[in-house]
XYZ file of C-alpha atoms in Angstrom:
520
model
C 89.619 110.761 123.260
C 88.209 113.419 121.117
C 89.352 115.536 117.852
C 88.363 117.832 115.987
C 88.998 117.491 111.309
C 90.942 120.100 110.145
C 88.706 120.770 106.718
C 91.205 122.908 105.006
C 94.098 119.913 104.930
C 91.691 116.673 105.865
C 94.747 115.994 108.997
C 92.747 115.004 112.219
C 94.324 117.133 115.096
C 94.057 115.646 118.980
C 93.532 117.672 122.354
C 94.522 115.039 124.717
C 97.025 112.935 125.709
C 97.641 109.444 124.162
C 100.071 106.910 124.329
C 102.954 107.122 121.624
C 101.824 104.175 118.574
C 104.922 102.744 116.770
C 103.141 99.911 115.008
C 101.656 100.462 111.376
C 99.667 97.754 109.878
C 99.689 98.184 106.025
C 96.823 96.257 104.247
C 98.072 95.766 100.440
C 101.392 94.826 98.972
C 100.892 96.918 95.604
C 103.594 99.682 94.721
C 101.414 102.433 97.527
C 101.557 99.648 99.855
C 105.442 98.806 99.437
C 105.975 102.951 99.096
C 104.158 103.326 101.958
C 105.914 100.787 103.695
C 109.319 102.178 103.022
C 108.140 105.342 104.427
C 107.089 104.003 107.487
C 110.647 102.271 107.718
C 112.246 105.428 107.509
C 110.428 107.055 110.143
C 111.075 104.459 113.219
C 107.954 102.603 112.559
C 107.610 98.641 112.881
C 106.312 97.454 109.552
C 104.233 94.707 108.406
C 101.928 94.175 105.508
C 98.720 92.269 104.764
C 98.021 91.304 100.863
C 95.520 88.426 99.602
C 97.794 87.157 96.923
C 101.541 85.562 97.433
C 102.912 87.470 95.633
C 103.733 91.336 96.360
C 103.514 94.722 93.533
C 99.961 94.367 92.957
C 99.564 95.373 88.743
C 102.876 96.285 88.954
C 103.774 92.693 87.152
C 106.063 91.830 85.093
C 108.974 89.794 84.032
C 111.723 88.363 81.672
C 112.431 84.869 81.593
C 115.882 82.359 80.792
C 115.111 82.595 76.537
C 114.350 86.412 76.732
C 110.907 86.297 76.959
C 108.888 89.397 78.356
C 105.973 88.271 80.334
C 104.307 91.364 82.095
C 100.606 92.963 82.427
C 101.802 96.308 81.355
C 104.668 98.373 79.663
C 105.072 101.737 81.429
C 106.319 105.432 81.113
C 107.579 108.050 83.665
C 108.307 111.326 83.190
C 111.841 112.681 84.340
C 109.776 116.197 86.219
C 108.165 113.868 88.881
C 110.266 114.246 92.056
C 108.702 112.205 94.085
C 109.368 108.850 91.819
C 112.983 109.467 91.183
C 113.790 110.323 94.592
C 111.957 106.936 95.646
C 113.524 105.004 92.764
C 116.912 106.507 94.109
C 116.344 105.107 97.479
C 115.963 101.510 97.125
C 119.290 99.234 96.292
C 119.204 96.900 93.647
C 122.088 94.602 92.139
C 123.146 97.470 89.840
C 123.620 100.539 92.554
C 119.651 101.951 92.735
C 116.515 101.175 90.803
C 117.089 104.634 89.380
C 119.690 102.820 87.144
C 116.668 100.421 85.731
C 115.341 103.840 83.634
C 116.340 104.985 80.210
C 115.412 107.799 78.567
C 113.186 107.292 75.566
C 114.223 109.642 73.184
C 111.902 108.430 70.652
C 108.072 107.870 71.122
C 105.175 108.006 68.002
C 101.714 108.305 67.401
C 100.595 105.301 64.623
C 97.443 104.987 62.725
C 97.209 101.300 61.285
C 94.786 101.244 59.040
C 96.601 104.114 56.987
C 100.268 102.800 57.765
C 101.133 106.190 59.153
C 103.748 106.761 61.812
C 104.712 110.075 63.812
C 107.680 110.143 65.412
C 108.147 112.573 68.506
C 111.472 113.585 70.021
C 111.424 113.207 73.788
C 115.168 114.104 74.462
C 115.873 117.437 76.207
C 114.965 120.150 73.262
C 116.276 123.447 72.482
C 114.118 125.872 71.622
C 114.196 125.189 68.236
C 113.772 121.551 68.436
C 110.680 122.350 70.616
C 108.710 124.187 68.450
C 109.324 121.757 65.804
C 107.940 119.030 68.075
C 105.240 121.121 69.010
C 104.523 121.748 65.072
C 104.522 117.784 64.557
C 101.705 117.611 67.425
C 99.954 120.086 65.458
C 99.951 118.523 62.623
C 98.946 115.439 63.764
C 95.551 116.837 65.429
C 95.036 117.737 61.468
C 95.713 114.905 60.204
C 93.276 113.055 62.201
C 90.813 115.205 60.445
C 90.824 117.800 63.370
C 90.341 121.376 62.448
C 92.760 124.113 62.508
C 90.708 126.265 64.792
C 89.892 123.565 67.447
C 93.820 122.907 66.862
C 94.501 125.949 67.872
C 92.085 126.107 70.595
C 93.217 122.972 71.984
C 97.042 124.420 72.017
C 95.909 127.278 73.936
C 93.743 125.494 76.118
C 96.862 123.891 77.546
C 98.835 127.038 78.302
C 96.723 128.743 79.528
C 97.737 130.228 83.563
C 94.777 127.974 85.690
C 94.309 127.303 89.712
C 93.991 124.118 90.852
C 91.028 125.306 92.701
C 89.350 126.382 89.502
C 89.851 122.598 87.936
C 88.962 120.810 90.974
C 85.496 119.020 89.474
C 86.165 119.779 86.187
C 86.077 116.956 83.589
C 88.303 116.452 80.634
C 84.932 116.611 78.560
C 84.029 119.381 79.764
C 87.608 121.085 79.724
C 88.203 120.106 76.062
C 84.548 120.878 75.323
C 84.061 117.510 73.872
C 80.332 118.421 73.038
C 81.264 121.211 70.544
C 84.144 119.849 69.337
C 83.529 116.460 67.905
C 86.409 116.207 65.856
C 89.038 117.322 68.608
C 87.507 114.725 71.241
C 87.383 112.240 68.676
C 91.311 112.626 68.596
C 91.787 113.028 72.118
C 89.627 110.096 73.327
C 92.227 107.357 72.223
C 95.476 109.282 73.051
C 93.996 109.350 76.561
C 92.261 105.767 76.701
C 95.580 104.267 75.506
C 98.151 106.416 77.236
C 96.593 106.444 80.766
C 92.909 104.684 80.193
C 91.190 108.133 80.867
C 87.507 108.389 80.566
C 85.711 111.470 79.702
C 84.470 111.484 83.568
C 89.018 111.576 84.023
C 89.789 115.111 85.905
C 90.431 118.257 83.569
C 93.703 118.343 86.116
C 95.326 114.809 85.843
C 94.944 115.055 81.854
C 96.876 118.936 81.920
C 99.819 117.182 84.199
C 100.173 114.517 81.478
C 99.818 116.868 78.119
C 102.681 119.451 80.125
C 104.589 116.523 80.759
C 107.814 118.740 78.994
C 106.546 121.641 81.111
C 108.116 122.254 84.733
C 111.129 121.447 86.481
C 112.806 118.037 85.606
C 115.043 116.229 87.840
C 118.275 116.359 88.028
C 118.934 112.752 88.716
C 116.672 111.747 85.447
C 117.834 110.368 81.871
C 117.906 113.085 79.942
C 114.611 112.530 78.294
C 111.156 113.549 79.244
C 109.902 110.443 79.093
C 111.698 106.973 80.386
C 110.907 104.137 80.631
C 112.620 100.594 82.413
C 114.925 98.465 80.602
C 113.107 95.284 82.700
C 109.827 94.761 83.378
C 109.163 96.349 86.546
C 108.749 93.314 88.836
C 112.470 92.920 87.999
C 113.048 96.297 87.855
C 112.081 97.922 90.845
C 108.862 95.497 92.891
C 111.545 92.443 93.540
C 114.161 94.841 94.945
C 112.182 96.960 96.720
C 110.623 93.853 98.511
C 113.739 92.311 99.260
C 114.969 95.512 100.585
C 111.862 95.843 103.053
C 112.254 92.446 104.623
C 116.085 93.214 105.074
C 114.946 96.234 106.554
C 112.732 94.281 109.136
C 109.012 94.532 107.477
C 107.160 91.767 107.832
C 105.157 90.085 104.779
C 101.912 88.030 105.612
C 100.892 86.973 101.716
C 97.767 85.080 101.484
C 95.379 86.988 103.712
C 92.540 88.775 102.638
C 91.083 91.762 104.526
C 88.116 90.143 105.834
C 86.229 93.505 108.134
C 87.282 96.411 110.268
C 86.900 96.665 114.394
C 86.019 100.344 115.190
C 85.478 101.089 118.556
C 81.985 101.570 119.886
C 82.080 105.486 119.426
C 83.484 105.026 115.907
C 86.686 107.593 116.335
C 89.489 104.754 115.896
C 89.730 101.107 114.487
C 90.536 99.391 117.401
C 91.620 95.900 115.276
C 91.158 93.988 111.517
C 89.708 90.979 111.377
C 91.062 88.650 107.870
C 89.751 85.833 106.538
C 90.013 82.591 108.732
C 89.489 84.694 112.108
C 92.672 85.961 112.078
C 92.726 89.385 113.870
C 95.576 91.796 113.354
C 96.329 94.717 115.815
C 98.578 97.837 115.576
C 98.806 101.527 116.081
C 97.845 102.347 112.807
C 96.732 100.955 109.895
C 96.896 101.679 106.236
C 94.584 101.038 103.635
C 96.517 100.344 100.352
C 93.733 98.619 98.634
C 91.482 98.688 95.673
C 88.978 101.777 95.575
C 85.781 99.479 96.121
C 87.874 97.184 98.618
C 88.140 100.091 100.706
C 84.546 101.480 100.036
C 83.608 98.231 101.163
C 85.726 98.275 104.164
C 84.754 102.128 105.205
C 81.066 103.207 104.767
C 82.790 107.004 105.548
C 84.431 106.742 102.343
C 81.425 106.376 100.398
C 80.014 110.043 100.233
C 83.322 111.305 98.876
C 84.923 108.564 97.262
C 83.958 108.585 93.168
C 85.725 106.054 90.248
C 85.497 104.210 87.316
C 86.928 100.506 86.422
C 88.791 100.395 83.027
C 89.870 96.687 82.102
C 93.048 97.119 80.220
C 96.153 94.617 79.943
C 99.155 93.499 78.273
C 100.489 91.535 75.300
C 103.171 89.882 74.004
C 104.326 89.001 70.622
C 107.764 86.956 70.193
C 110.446 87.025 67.228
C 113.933 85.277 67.271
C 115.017 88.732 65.404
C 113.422 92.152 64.971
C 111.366 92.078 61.379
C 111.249 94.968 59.293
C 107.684 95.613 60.235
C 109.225 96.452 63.729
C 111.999 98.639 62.443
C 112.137 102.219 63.906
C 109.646 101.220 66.764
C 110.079 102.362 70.057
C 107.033 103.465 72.296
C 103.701 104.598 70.743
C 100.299 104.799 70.796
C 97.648 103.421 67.749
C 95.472 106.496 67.396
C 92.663 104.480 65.014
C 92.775 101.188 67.630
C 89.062 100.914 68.989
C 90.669 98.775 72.180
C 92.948 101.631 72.939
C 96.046 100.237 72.258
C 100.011 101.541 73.648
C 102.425 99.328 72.684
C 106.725 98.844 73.238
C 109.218 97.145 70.880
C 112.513 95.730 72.905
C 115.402 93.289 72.058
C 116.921 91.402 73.993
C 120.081 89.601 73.922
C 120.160 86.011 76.242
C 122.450 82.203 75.787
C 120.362 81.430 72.770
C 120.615 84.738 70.441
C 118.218 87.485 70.760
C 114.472 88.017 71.419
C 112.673 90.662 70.202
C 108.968 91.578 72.335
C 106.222 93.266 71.010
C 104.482 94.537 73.963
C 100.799 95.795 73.689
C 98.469 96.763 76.070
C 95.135 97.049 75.481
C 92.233 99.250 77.283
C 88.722 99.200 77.220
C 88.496 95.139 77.277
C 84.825 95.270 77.868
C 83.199 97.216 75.738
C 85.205 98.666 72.490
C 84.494 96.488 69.225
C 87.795 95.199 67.720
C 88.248 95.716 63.580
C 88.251 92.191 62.688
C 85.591 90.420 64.630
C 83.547 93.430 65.620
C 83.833 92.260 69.826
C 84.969 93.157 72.338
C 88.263 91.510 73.880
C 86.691 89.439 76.408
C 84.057 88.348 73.668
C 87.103 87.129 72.034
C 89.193 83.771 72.090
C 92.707 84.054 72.638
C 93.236 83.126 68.751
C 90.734 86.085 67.823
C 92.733 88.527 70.842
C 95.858 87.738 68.890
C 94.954 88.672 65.456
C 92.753 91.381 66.255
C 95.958 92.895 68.248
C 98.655 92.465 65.266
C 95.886 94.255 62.684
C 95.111 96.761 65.088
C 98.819 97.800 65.556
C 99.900 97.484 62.684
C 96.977 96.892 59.646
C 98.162 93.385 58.635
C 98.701 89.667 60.357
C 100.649 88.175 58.299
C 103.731 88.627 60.629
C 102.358 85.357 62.247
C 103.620 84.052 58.839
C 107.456 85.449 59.862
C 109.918 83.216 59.837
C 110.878 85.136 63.005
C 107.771 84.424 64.678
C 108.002 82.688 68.110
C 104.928 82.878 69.743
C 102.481 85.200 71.570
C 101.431 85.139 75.073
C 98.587 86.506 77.267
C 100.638 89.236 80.159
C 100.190 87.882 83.449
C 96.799 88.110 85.413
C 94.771 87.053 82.670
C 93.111 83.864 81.490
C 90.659 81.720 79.954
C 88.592 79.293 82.677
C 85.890 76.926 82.701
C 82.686 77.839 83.887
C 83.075 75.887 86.842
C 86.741 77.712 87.628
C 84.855 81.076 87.480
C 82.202 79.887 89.974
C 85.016 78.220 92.410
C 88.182 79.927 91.491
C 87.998 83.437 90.013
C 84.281 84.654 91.215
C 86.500 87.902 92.704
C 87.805 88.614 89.180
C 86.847 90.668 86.325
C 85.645 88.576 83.898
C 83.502 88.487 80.650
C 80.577 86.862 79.289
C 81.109 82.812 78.046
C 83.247 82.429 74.780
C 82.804 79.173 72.427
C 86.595 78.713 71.383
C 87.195 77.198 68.366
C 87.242 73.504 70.015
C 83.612 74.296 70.803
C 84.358 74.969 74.591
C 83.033 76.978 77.067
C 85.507 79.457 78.394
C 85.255 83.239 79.990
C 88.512 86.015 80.325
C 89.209 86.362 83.844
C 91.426 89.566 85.089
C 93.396 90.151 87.881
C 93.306 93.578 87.692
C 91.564 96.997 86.532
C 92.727 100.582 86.418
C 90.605 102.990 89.037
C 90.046 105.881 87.553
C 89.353 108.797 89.891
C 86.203 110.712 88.509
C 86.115 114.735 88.970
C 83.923 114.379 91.059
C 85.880 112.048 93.574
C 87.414 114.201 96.759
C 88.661 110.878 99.182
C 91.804 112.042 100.844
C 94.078 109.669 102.386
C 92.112 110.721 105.694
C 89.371 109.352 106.496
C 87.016 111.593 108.831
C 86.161 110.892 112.075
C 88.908 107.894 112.288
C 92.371 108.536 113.748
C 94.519 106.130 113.231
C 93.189 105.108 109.331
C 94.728 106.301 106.711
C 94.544 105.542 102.737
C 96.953 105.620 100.081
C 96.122 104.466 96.872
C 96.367 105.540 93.160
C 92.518 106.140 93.471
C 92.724 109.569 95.735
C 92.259 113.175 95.178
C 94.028 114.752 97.027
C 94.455 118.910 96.799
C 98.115 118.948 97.983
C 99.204 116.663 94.773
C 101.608 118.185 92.329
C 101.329 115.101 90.044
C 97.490 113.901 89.408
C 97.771 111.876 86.223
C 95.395 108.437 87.402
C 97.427 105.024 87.033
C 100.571 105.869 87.233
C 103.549 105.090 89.485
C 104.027 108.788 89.591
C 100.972 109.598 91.845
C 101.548 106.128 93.902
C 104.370 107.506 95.187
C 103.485 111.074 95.827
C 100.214 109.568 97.495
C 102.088 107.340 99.439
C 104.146 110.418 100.543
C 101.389 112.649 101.028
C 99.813 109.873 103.597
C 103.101 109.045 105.123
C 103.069 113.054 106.069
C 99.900 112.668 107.435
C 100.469 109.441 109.852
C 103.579 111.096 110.863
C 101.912 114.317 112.180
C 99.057 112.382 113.982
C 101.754 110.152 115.878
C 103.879 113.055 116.733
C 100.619 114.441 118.188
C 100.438 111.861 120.299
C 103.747 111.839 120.991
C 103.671 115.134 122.243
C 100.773 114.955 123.881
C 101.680 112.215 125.939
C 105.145 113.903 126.910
């Protein structure tokens, strides 16, 4: 077989006949594996998917347990203009009707700085005209208050409306955009809205950071809350990754947890993957095969991918604090960010009613685990004990610990896919993790953080497609790609999962209805 790579859309385009493929081999059970998966379902394919871990959503983790308890590695936040999410949400049943039921909108989100025990609320309900330049006025004065100056204010605000291309952003960093350089003050505002909101680095596209900043900007779906931001009532392993896997096996996709991705089989004159071979000689065989893995997994995997494929790791994760009943400290919190945190801290405030009374969770997640200095102990998170983690959170969000004191006070819990191990565990158990340098607790023990997970942070200089040249019947989907035909480019987000997924989906299809055709 030959083919020839279309440059202008990355699709690889046959000239000869070959036998129609119906069999799709999907490596990775994250949300762009399961999305891509569903996709493949609705277009005749036979389904079955390849993860390393027993369990399926990949970071998408999260859930509430019998006393109320929120146990989950992140909060998140959607935006009601992304199509492709609410359409996908819309699709999959769940015990209420759809997992579009599982959003609300959040009417109410806030920017916080601690250490001064200021709070900015922002309306996030549908605005008239009025109301918009009123929120728009709070944002400005905000950027002030942070000690920014009027003219870079000003700047900034124009900066964002201003008519661009896509083609004249593509490479362009949010440094550079923002001219961080000459503006010291302005990137010393922006840098924590961005680390906490989507873990952006400086290095983070000039494009994905204008799609998140124009959030209210654009069309907004007619199916959404009517917010511009939501968010789900349950963590989304209840909310949308348990559903959407029970829907998939109903709908005949078959689930092979525990197996790792071990090396590809390309043929001898490298134009297909004839096979995968997974860990304890297992060798897989289909028609296609999708890559839904983690950026260096796949880099691994692919030396094609190596020349055009460009990221950044960001360790961030979730907290949770527990009170029988909200205390005042909590009062009026909905969704924010903590603007002075030095880990980058988002956090969510929910109640929750269950047999024994009410629970109310503090959520926080925390970015930049490996290198910001925390207030209190002057380390960084995984420098920290899980004592030290919990106090430096509480004074970071909100100035003061003494809520440990509350008689409300129930507890506080590491999110899932983190933990403290032995030595020995890391060398045996957890050598695949992230993980941090050894940490005397305060029993005198040796113990290091282990992660599950990390964001991938496209850089702007990444261009990896969900093609991969030369290869016919690859294809990647992934929240790591950069692909030129996204509307929605905002890293780490379910958002541009599912678009990705899509925009790969589109891609397998036309290659099997060339061979289709081809072979008619």
């Amino acid at each position: 077989m030959t083919y020839d790579v279309i440059k202008e859309t990355g699709v690889i385009a046959c000239d000869n006949a070959t036998p129609l493929r119906s069999k799709v081999a999907i490596f990775g059970a994250g949300i762009s594996g399961l999305a891509m998966a569903h996709n493949c379902v609705k277009h005749g394919f036979d389904v079955a998917i390849y993860d390393k871990e027993l369990f399926t959503g990949g970071k998408c983790i999260g859930t509430v347990d019998e006393s109320g308890a929120v146990h989950e590695l992140t909060h998140r936040q959607f935006f009601a203009k992304n199509h492709n999410l609410i359409n996908f949400l819309k699709e999959i049943p769940s015990g209420s009707g759809s997992c579009l039921d599982s959003l609300y909108p959040q009417e109410l989100v806030q920017f916080s700085w601690a250490q001064s025990n200021k709070t900015m609320q922002f309306q996030r309900g549908y605005f008239t005209r009025l109301e918009k330049l009123w929120d728009d006025a709070k944002s400005a004065y905000s950027m002030i208050y942070a000690q920014v100056s009027l003219t870079d204010t000003l700047w900034f605000k124009q900066q964002l409306q201003k008519p661009y291309t896509t083609e004249a952003l593509l490479g362009v960093s949010v440094s550079d955009f923002f001219s961080y350089d000459s503006r010291p003050r302005l990137a010393a505002f922006l840098r924590p809205v961005l680390l906490g909101w989507i873990g952006a680095t400086d290095n983070t596209p000039a494009l994905a950071v204008l799609d998140l900043l124009n959030n209210k900007v654009g069309e907004l779906h007619g199916l959404a809350p009517e917010a511009y931001s939501l968010g789900m009532r349950e963590p989304i392993s209840d909310a949308l990754i348990s559903p959407l896997t029970h829907y998939l096996q109903k709908q005949g996709v078959q689930f092979h947890l525990g197996h790792k991705v071990k090396s590809l089989y390309p043929n001898k004159d490298r134009t297909r993957i004839d096979g995968v071979l997974l860990q304890g000689e297992r060798s897989v065989q289909a028609d296609f095969y999708v890559l839904a893995l983690p950026a260096h997994v796949t880099q691994s995997l692919l030396s094609e991918v190596r020349s055009a494929l460009s990221y950044e790791f960001v360790l961030s994760h979730g907290f949770q604090f527990y009170f029988s009943r909200r205390p005042d400290a909590l009062k009026g919190r909905t969704v924010g960010l903590v603007l002075d945190s030095p880990w980058g801290l988002s956090y969510h405030v929910t109640t929750r009613s269950h047999s024994k009374g009410e629970t109310t969770c503090l959520s926080v997640t925390a970015t930049a685990l490996d290198k910001a200095r925390g207030l209190l102990y002057q380390k960084p998170m995984l420098s920290c004990t899980e004592e030290q983690v919990r106090d430096e959170l509480l004074y970071q969000v909100l100035g003061r610990v003494d809520l440990l004191e509350h008689p409300a006070y129930q507890g506080f819990r590491v999110g899932l896919g983190a933990k403290m191990v032995t030595p020995e565990e890391l060398k045996t158990l957890y050598a695949d993790h992230f993980y941090g340098d050894a940490v005397i607790n305060e029993r005198g023990q040796a113990r290091h953080w282990v992660l599950q997970h990390a964001l991938t942070q496209p850089t702007s200089q990444n261009t990896q497609t969900t093609t991969v040249q030369n290869f016919s019947n690859i294809f990647l989907s992934g929240e790591y790609l950069s692909d030129p035909r996204q509307t929605w480019r905002v890293p780490v987000t379910l958002e541009r999962c599912i678009e990705t997924a899509n925009l790969c989906m589109m891609d397998l299809a036309e290659r099997a209805a060339c061979y289709k055709e081809q072979n008619a």
